[in-house]
PDB file of C-alpha atoms in Angstrom:
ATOM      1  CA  UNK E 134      24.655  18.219  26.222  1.00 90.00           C
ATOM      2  CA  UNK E 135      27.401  20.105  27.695  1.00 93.00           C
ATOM      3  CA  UNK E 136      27.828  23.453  29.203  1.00 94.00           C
ATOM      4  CA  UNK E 137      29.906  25.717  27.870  1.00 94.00           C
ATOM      5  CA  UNK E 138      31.537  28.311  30.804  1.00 94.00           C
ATOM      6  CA  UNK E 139      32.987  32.004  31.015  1.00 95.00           C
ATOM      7  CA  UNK E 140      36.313  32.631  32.647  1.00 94.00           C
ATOM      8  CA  UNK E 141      34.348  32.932  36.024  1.00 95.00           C
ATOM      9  CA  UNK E 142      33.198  29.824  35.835  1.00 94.00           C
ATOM     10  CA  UNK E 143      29.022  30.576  35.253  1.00 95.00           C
ATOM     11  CA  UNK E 144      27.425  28.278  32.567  1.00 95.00           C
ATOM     12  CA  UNK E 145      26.357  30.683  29.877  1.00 95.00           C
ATOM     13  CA  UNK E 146      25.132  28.401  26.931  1.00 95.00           C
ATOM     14  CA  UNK E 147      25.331  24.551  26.345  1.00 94.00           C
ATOM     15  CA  UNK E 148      26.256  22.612  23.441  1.00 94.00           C
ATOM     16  CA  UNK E 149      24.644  19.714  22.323  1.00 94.00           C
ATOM     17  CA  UNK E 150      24.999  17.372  18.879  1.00 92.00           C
ATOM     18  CA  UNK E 151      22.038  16.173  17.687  1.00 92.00           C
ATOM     19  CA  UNK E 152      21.867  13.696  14.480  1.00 94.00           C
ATOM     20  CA  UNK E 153      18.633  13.201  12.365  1.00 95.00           C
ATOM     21  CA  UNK E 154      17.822   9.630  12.236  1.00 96.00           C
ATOM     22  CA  UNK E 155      14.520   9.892  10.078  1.00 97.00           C
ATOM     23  CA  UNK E 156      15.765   8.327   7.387  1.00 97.00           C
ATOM     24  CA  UNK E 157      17.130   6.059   8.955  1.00 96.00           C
ATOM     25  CA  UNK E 158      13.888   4.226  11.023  1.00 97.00           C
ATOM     26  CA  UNK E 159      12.228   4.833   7.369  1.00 97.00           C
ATOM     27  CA  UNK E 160      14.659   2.427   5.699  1.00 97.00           C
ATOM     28  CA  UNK E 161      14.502   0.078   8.557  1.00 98.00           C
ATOM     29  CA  UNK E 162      10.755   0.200   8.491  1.00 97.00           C
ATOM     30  CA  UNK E 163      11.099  -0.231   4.837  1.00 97.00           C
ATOM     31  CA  UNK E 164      13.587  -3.381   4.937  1.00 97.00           C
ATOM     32  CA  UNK E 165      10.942  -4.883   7.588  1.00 96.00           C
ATOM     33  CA  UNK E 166       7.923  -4.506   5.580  1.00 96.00           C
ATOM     34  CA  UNK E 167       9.865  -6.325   2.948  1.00 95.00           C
ATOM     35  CA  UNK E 168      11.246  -9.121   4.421  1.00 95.00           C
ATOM     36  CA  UNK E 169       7.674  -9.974   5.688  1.00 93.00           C
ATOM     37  CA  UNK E 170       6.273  -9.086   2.130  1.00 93.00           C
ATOM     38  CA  UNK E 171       6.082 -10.304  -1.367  1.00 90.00           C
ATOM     39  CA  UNK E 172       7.289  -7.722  -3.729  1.00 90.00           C
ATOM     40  CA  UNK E 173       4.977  -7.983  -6.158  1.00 90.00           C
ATOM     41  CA  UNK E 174       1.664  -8.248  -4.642  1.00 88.00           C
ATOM     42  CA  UNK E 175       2.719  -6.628  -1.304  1.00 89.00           C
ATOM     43  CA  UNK E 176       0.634  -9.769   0.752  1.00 87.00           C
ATOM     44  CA  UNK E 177       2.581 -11.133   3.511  1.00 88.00           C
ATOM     45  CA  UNK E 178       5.112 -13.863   2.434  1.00 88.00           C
ATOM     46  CA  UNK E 179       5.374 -17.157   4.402  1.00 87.00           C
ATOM     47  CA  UNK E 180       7.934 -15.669   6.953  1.00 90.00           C
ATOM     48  CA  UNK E 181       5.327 -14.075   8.258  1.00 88.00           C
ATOM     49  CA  UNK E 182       3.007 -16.765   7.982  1.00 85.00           C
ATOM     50  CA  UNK E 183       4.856 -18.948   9.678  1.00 86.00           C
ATOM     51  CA  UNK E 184       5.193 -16.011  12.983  1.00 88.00           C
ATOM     52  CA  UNK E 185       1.673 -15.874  12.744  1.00 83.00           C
ATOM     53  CA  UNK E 186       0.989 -19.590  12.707  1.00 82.00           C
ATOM     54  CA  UNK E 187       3.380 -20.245  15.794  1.00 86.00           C
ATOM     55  CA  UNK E 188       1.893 -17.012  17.438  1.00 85.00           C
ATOM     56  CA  UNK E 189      -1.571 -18.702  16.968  1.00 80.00           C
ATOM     57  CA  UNK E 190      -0.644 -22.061  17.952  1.00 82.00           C
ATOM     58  CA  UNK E 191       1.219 -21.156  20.995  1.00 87.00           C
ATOM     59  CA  UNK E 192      -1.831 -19.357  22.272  1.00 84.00           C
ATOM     60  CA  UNK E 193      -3.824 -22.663  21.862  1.00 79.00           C
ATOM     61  CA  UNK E 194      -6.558 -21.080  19.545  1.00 70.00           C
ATOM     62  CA  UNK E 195      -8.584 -23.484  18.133  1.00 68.00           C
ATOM     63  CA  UNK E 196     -10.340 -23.570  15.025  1.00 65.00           C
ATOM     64  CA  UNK E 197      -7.522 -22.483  12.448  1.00 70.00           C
ATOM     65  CA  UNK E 198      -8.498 -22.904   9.143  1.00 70.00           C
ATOM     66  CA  UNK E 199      -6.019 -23.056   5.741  1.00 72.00           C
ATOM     67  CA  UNK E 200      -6.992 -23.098   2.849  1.00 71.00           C
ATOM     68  CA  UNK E 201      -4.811 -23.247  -0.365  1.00 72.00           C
ATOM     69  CA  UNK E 202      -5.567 -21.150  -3.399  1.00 73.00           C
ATOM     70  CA  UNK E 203      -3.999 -22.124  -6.911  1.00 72.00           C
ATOM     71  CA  UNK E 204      -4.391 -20.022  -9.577  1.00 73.00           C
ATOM     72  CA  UNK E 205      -4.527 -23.088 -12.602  1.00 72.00           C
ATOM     73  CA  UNK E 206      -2.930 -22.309 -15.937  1.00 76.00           C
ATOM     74  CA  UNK E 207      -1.584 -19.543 -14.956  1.00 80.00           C
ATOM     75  CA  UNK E 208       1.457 -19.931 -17.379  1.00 83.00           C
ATOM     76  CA  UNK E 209      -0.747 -20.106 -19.999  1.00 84.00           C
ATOM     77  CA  UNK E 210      -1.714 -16.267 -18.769  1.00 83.00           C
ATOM     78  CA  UNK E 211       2.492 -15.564 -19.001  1.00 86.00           C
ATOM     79  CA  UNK E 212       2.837 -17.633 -22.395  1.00 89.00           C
ATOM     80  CA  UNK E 213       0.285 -15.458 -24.467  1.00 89.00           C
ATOM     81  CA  UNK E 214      -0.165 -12.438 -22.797  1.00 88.00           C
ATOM     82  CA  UNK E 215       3.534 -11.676 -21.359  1.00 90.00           C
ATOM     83  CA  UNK E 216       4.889 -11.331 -18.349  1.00 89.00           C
ATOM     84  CA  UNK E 217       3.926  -7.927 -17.613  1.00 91.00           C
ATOM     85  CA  UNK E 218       0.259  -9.024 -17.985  1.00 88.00           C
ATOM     86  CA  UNK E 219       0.875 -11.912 -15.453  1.00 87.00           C
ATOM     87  CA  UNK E 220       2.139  -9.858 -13.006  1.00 89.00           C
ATOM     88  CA  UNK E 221      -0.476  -7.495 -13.116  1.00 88.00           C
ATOM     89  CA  UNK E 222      -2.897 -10.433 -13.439  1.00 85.00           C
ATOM     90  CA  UNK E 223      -1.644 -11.596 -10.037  1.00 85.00           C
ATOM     91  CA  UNK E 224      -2.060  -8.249  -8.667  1.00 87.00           C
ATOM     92  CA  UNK E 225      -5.251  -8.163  -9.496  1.00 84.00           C
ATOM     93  CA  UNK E 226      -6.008 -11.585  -8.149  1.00 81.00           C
ATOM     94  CA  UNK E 227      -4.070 -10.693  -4.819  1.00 83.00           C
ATOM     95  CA  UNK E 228      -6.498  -7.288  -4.352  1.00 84.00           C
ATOM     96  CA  UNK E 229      -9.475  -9.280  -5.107  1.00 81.00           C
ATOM     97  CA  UNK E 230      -8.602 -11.884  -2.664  1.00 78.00           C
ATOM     98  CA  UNK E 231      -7.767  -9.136  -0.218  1.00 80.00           C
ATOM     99  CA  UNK E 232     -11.383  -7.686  -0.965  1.00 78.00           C
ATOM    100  CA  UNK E 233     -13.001 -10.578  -0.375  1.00 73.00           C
ATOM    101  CA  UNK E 234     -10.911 -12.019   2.839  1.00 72.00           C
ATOM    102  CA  UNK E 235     -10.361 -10.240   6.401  1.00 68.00           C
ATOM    103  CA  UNK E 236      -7.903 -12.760   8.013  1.00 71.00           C
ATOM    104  CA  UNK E 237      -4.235 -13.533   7.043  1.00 73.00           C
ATOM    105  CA  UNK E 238      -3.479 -14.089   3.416  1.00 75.00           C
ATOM    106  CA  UNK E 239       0.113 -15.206   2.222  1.00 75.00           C
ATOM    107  CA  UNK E 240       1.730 -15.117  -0.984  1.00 76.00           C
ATOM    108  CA  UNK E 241       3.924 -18.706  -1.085  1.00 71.00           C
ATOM    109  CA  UNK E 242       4.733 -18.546  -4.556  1.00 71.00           C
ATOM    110  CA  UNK E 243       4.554 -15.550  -7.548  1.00 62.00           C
ATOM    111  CA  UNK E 244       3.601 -17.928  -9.756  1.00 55.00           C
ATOM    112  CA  UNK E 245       1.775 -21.147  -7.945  1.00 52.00           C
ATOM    113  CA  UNK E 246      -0.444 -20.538  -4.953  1.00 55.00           C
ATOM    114  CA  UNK E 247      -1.165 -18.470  -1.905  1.00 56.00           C
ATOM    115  CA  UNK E 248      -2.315 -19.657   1.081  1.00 58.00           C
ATOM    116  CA  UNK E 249      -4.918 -17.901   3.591  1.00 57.00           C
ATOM    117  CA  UNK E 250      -4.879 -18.585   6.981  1.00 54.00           C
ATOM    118  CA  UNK E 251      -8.396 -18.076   8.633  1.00 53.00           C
ATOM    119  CA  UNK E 252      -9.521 -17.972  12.252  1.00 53.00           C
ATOM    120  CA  UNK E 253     -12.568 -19.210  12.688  1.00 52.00           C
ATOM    121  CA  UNK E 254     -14.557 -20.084  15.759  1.00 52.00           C
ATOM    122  CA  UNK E 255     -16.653 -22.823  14.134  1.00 50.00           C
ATOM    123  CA  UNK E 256     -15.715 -26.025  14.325  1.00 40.00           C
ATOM    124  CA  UNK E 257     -16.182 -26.954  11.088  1.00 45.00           C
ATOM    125  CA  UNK E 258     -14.285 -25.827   7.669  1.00 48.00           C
ATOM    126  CA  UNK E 259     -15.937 -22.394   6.397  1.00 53.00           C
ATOM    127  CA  UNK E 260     -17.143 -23.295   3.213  1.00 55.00           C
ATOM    128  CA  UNK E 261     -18.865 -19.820   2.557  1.00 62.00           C
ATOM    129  CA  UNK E 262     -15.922 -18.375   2.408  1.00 62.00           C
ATOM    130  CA  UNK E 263     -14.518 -20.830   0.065  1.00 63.00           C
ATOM    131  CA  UNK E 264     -17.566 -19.826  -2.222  1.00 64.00           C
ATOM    132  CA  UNK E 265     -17.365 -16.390  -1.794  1.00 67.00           C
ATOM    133  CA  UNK E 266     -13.431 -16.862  -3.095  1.00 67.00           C
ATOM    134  CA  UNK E 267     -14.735 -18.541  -6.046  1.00 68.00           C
ATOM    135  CA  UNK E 268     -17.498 -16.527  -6.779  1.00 68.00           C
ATOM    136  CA  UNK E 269     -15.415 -12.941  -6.745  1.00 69.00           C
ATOM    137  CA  UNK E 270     -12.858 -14.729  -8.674  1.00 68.00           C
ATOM    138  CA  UNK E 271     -14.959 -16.159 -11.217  1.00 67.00           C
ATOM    139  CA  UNK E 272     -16.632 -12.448 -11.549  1.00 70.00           C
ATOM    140  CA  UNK E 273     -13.449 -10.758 -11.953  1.00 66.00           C
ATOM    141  CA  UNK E 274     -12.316 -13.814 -14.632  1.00 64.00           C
ATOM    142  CA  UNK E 275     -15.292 -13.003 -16.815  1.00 63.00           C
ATOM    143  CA  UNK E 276     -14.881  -9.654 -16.490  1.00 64.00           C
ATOM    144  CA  UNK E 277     -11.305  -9.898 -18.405  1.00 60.00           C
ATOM    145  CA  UNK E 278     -10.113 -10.999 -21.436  1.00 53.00           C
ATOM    146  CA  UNK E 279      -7.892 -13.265 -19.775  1.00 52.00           C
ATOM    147  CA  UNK E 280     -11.645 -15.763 -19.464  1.00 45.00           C
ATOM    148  CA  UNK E 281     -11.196 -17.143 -22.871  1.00 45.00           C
ATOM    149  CA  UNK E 282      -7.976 -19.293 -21.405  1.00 42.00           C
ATOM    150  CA  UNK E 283     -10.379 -20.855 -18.904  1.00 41.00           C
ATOM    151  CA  UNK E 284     -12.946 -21.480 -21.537  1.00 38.00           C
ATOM    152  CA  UNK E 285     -12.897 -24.463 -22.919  1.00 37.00           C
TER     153      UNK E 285
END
């Protein structure tokens, strides 16, 4: 801001230049969100796993828990139904997952597996959450047309 004097010398207005940067934080909350993304599914990507992991490790909490999810045949899925179907497919499968899970769950891979990373204060593996995966998964399978692939 600057003043702006008369001829006497008294300060009668200031001037000032201000520049709207709105759009600017917007794209660089937008470029954030999707380096730490995948763009299809919109679950964190293994960048951000791997911050939260160290994060987690370097705070010495115990009882981490990772378990691997593979959706099998899943080429079959792009094969006969298209790719447009797949994709879809695997957002479905990501919101399902999401649904079903409250901790961190990472995309790795479009097409092979996702990973979740679960805190758990138990010192042994939480299987009911492993059947709870299956379970909503095998629910949502039959409840498709894509169940006849994994019929057989």
């Amino acid at each position: 801001m600057v003043p702006l004097k008369n001829i006497e010398g008294d300060i009668v207005e200031y001037i000032s230049v201000h520049t709207d940067i709105t759009e600017r934080k917007r794209m660089e909350k937008q470029l954030e969100f999707e380096a730490f993304h995948d763009g299809l599914t919109r679950l964190p990507n293994r960048e951000m796993l791997y911050q939260n992991l160290n994060k987690t490790i370097s705070k010495g909490t115990s009882g981490l828990v990772l378990l691997f999810l593979d959706c099998d045949n899943f080429k079959q899925i792009n094969d006969t139904y298209g790719h447009q179907v797949g994709d879809e497919f695997l957002v479905q499968y990501a919101q399902l997952l999401q649904r079903t899970i409250q901790d961190l769950l990472v995309q790795i891979h479009k097409k092979k597996s996702s990973l979740l990373a679960k805190q758990n204060n138990e010192s042994q593996v939480n299987f009911p959450l492993g059947f709870s995966l299956f379970y909503s998964f095998m629910a949502y399978i039959n409840s498709t047309k894509i169940c006849t692939l994994y019929k057989s």
